CSV table of C-alpha atoms and ligand atoms in Angstrom, one decimal:
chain,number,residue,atom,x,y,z
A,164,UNK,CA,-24.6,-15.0,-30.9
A,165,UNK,CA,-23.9,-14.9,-27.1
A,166,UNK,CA,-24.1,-18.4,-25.3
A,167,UNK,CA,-27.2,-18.7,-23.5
A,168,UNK,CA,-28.4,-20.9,-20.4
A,169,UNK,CA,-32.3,-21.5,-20.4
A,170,UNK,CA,-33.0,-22.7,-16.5
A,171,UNK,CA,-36.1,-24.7,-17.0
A,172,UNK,CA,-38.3,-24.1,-13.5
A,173,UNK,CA,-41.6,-24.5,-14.5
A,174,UNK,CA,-43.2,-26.2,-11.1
A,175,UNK,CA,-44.5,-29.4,-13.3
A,176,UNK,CA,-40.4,-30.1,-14.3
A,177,UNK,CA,-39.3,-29.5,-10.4
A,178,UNK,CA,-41.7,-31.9,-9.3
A,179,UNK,CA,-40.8,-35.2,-11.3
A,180,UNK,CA,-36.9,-33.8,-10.9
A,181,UNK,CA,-37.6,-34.5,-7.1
A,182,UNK,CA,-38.7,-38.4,-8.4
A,183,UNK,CA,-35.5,-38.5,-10.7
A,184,UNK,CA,-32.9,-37.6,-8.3
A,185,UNK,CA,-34.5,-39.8,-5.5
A,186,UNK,CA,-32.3,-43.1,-5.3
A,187,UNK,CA,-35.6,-45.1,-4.6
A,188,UNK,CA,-36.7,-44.5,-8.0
A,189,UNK,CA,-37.0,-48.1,-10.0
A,190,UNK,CA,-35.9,-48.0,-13.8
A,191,UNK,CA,-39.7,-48.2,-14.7
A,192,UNK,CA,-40.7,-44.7,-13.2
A,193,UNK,CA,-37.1,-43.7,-13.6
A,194,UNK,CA,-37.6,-44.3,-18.1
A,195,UNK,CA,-41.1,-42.8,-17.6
A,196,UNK,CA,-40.4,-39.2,-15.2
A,197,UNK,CA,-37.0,-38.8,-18.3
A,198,UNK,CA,-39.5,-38.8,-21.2
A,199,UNK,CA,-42.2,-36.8,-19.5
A,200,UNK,CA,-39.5,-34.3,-18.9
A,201,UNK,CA,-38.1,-34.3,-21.7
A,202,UNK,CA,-41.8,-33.7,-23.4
A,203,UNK,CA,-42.1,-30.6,-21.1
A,204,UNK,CA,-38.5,-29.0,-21.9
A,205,UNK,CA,-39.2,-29.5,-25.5
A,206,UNK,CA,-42.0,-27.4,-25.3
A,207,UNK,CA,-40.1,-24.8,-23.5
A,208,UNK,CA,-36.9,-25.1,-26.3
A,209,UNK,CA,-39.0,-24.7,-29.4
A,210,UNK,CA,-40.5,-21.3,-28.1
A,211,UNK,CA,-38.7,-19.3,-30.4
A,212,UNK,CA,-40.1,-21.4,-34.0
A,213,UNK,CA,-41.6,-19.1,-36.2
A,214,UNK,CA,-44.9,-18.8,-36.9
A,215,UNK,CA,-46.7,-17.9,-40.7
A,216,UNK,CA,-50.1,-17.1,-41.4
A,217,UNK,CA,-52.5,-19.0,-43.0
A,218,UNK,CA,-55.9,-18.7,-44.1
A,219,UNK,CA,-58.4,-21.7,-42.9
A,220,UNK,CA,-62.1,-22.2,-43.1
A,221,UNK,CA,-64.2,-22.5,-39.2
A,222,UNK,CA,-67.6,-24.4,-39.4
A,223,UNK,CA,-68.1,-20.6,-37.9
A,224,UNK,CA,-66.5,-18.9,-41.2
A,225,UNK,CA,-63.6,-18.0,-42.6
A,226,UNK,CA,-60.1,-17.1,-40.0
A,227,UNK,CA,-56.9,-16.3,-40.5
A,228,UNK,CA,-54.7,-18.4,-37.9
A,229,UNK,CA,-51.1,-19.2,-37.7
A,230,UNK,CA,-49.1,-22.7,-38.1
A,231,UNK,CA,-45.4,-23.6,-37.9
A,232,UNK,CA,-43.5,-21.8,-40.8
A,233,UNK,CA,-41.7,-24.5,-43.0
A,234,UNK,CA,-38.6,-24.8,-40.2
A,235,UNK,CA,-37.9,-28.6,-39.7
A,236,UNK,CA,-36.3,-30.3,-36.8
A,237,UNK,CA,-34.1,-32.7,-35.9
A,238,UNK,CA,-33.3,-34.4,-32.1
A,239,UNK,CA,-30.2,-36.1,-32.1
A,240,UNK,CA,-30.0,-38.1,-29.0
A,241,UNK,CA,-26.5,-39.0,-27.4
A,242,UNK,CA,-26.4,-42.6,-26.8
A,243,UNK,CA,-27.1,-44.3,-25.0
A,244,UNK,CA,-28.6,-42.0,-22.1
A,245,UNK,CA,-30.3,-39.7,-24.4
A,246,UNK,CA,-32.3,-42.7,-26.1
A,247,UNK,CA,-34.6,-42.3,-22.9
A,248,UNK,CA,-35.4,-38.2,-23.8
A,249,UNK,CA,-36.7,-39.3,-27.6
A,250,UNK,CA,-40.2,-40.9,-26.9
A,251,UNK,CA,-40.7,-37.4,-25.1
A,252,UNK,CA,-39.7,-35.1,-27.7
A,253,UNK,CA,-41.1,-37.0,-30.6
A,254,UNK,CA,-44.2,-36.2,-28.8
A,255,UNK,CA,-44.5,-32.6,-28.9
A,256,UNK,CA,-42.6,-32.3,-32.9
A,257,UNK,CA,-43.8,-35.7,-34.4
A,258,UNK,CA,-42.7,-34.9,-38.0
A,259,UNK,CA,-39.2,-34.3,-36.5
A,260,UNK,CA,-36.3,-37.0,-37.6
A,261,UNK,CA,-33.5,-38.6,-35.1
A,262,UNK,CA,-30.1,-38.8,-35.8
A,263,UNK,CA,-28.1,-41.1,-33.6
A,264,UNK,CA,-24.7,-40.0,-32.0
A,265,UNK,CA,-22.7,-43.0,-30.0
A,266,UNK,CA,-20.6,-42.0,-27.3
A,267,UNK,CA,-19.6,-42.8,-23.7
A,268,UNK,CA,-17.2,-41.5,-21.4
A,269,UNK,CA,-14.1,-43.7,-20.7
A,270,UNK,CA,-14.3,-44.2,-16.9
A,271,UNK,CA,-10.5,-43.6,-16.4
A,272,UNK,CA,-10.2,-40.8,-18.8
A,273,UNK,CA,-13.4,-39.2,-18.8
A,274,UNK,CA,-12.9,-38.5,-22.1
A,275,UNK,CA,-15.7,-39.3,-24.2
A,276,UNK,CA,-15.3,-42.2,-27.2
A,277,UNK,CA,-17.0,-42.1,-30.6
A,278,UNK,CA,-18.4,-45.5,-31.5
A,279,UNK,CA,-21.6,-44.6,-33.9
A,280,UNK,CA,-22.8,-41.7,-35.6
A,281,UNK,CA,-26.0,-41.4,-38.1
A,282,UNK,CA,-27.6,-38.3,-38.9
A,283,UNK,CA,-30.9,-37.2,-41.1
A,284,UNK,CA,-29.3,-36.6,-45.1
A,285,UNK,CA,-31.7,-33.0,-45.0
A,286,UNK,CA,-29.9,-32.0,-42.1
A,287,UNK,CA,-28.7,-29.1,-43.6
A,288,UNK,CA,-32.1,-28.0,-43.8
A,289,UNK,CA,-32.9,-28.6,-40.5
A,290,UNK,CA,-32.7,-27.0,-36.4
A,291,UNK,CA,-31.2,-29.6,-34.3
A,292,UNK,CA,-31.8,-30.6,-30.7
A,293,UNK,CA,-28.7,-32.7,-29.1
A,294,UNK,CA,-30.6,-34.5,-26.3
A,295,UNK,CA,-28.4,-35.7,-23.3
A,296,UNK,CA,-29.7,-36.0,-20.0
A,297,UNK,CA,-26.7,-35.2,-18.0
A,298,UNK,CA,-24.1,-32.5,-18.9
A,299,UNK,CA,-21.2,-33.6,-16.4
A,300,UNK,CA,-17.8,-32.3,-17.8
A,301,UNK,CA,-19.4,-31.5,-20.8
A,302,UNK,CA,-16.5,-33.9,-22.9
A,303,UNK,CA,-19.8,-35.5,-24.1
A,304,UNK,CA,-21.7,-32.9,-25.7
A,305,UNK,CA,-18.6,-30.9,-27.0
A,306,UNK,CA,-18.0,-33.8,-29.0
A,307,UNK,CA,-21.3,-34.6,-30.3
A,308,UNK,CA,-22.4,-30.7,-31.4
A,309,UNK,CA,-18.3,-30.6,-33.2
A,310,UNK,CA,-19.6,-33.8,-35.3
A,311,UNK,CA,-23.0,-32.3,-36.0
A,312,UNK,CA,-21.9,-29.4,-36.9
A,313,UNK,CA,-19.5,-30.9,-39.6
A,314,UNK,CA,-23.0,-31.7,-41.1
A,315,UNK,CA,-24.1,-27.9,-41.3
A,316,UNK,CA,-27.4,-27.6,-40.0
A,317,UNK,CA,-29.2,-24.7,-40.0
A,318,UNK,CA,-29.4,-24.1,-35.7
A,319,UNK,CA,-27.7,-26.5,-32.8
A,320,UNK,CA,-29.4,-26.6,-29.5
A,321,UNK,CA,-28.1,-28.8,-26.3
A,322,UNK,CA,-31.1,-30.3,-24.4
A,323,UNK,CA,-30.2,-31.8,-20.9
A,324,UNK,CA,-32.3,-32.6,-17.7
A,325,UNK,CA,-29.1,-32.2,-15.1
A,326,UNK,CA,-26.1,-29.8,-15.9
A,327,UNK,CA,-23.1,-29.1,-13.8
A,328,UNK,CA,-21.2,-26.0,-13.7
A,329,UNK,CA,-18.2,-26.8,-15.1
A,330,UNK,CA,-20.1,-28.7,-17.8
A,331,UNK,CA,-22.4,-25.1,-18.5
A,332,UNK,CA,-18.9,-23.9,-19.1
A,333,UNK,CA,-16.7,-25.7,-20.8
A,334,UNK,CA,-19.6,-26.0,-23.5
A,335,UNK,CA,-20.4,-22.2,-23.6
A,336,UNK,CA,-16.6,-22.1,-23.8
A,337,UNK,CA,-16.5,-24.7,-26.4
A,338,UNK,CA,-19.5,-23.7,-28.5
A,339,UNK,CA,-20.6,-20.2,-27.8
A,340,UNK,CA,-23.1,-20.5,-30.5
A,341,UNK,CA,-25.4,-23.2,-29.0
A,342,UNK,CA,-27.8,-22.4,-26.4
A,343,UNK,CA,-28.4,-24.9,-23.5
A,344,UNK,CA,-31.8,-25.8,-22.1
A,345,UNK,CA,-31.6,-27.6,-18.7
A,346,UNK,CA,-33.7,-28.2,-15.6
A,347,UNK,CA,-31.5,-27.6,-13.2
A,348,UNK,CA,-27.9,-26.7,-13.2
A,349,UNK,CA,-26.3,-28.2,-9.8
A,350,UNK,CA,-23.5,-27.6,-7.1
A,351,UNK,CA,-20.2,-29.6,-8.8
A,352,UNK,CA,-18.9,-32.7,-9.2
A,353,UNK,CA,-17.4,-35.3,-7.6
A,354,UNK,CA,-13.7,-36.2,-8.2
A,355,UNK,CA,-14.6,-39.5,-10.9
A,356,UNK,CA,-17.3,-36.9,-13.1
A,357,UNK,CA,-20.6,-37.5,-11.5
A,358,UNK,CA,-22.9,-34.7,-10.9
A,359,UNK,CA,-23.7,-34.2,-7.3
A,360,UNK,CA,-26.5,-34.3,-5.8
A,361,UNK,CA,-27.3,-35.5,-9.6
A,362,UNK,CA,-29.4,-38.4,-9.8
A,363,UNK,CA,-26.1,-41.3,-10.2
A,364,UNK,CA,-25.9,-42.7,-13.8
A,365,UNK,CA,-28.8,-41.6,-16.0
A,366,UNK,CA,-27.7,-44.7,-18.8
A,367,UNK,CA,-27.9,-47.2,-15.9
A,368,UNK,CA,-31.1,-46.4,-14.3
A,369,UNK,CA,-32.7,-45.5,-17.5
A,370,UNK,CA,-31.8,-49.5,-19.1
A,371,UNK,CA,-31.2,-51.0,-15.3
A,372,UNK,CA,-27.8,-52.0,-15.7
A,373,UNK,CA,-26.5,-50.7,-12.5
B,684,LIG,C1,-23.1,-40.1,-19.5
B,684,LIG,C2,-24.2,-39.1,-19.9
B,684,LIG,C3,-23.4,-38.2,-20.9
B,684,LIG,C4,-22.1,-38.2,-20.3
B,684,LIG,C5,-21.9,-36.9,-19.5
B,684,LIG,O1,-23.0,-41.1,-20.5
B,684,LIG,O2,-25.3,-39.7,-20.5
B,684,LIG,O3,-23.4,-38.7,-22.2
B,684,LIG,O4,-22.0,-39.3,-19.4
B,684,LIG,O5,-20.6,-36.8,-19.1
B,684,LIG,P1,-19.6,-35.7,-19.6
B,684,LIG,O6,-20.3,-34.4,-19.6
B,684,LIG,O7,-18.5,-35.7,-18.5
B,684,LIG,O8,-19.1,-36.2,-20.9
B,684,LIG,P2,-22.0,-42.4,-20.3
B,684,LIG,O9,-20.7,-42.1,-20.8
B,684,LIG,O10,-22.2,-42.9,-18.9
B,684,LIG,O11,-22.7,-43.4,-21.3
B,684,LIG,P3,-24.1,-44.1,-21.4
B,684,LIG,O12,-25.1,-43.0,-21.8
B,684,LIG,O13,-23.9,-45.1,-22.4
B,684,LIG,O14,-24.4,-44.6,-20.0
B,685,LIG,N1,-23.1,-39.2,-16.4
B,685,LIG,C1,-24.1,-39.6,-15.7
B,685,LIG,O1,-24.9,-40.4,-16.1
B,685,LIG,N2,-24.3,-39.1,-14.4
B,685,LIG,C2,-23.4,-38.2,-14.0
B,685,LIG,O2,-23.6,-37.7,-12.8
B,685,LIG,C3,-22.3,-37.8,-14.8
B,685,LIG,C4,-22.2,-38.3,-16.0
């Protein structure tokens, strides 16, 4: 399958992007506008689930109606910035499980470090959503879809708010299978990995440890 880019700009997302990126934004609002996006992209990336039929019974009489068919879902956030998409997600697919990946980026290196990883045991049977909010080189998420994948689930998706272009790359590059969902994909960035204009370290202001 072809590598594919999904450019969330549904007016609703734009909006609290606006209150994400601006620097005045206090951790509080800052936790709150990542979950309620992540809510609204979630209901954008599970567009494609299939749907079975099913016969139900109306106080009106009897219809035939549709429900989700069977497919079960996973979100595997990226730690520790992704922790702040979960709430969000868990929202719109409640039944889904989480599976933990922990990685951060060594500040020198930018190479991204392993240091916990803890999926669902079914998650062979399961479509999986790696939830980051910032793709920046994309070291981060190469690493976490090559350890879920070891695990063999049944689909991968990438889920982030904020995407660079050399991170859009070097993923598509890296794993041409896995579609990426993102709100907005910006101009480059800067020479120590952060996204610019971005909105600065989404780990910090989520858990205010700037
Ligand atoms: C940030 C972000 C991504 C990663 C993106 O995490 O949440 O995981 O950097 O950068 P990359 O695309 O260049 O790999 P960070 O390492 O700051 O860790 P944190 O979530 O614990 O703050
Ligand atoms: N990680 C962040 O949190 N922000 C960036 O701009 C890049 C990586």
């Amino acid at each position: 399958m072809e590598n594919q880019v999904f450019v969330m700009d549904h007016p609703l997302i734009q909006h609290k992007l606006t209150f994400l990126r601006d620097k005045n934004t206090g951790s509080k609002e800052f936790r709150e506008l990542v979950g309620e996006i992540a809510m609204l992209m979630c209901y954008e990336a599970t567009r494609d689930l299939p749907l079975q039929e099913v016969h139900i019974e109306t106080p009106m009489g009897e219809a035939t109606t549709k429900v989700i068919a069977g497919r079960k879902l996973a979100f595997v956030p990226i730690l520790r910035a992704g922790l702040g998409m979960v709430e969000g997600v868990l929202e719109m697919v409640p039944a889904a499980k989480v599976g933990h990946i922990g990685l951060y980026r060594d500040h020198k290196t930018l190479q991204p470090v392993e240091y916990y990883n803890k999926l669902p045991q079914d998650i062979t049977e399961r479509d999986v959503i790696v939830l980051d909010p910032m793709l920046a080189t994309g070291g981060s998420a190469i690493d976490a879809i090559s350890i879920v994948k070891r695990s063999n689930p049944k689909s991968i998706k990438f889920m982030c708010i904020i995407a660079a272009p050399e991170g859009v790359k070097a993923l598509s590059e890296a794993h041409p299978d896995v579609q990426i969902y993102c709100a907005a994909v910006d101009d480059h960035l800067n020479e120590i990995g952060y996204i610019v204009p971005g909105l600065g370290d989404a780990g910090d202001r989520i858990f205010g440890t700037l």
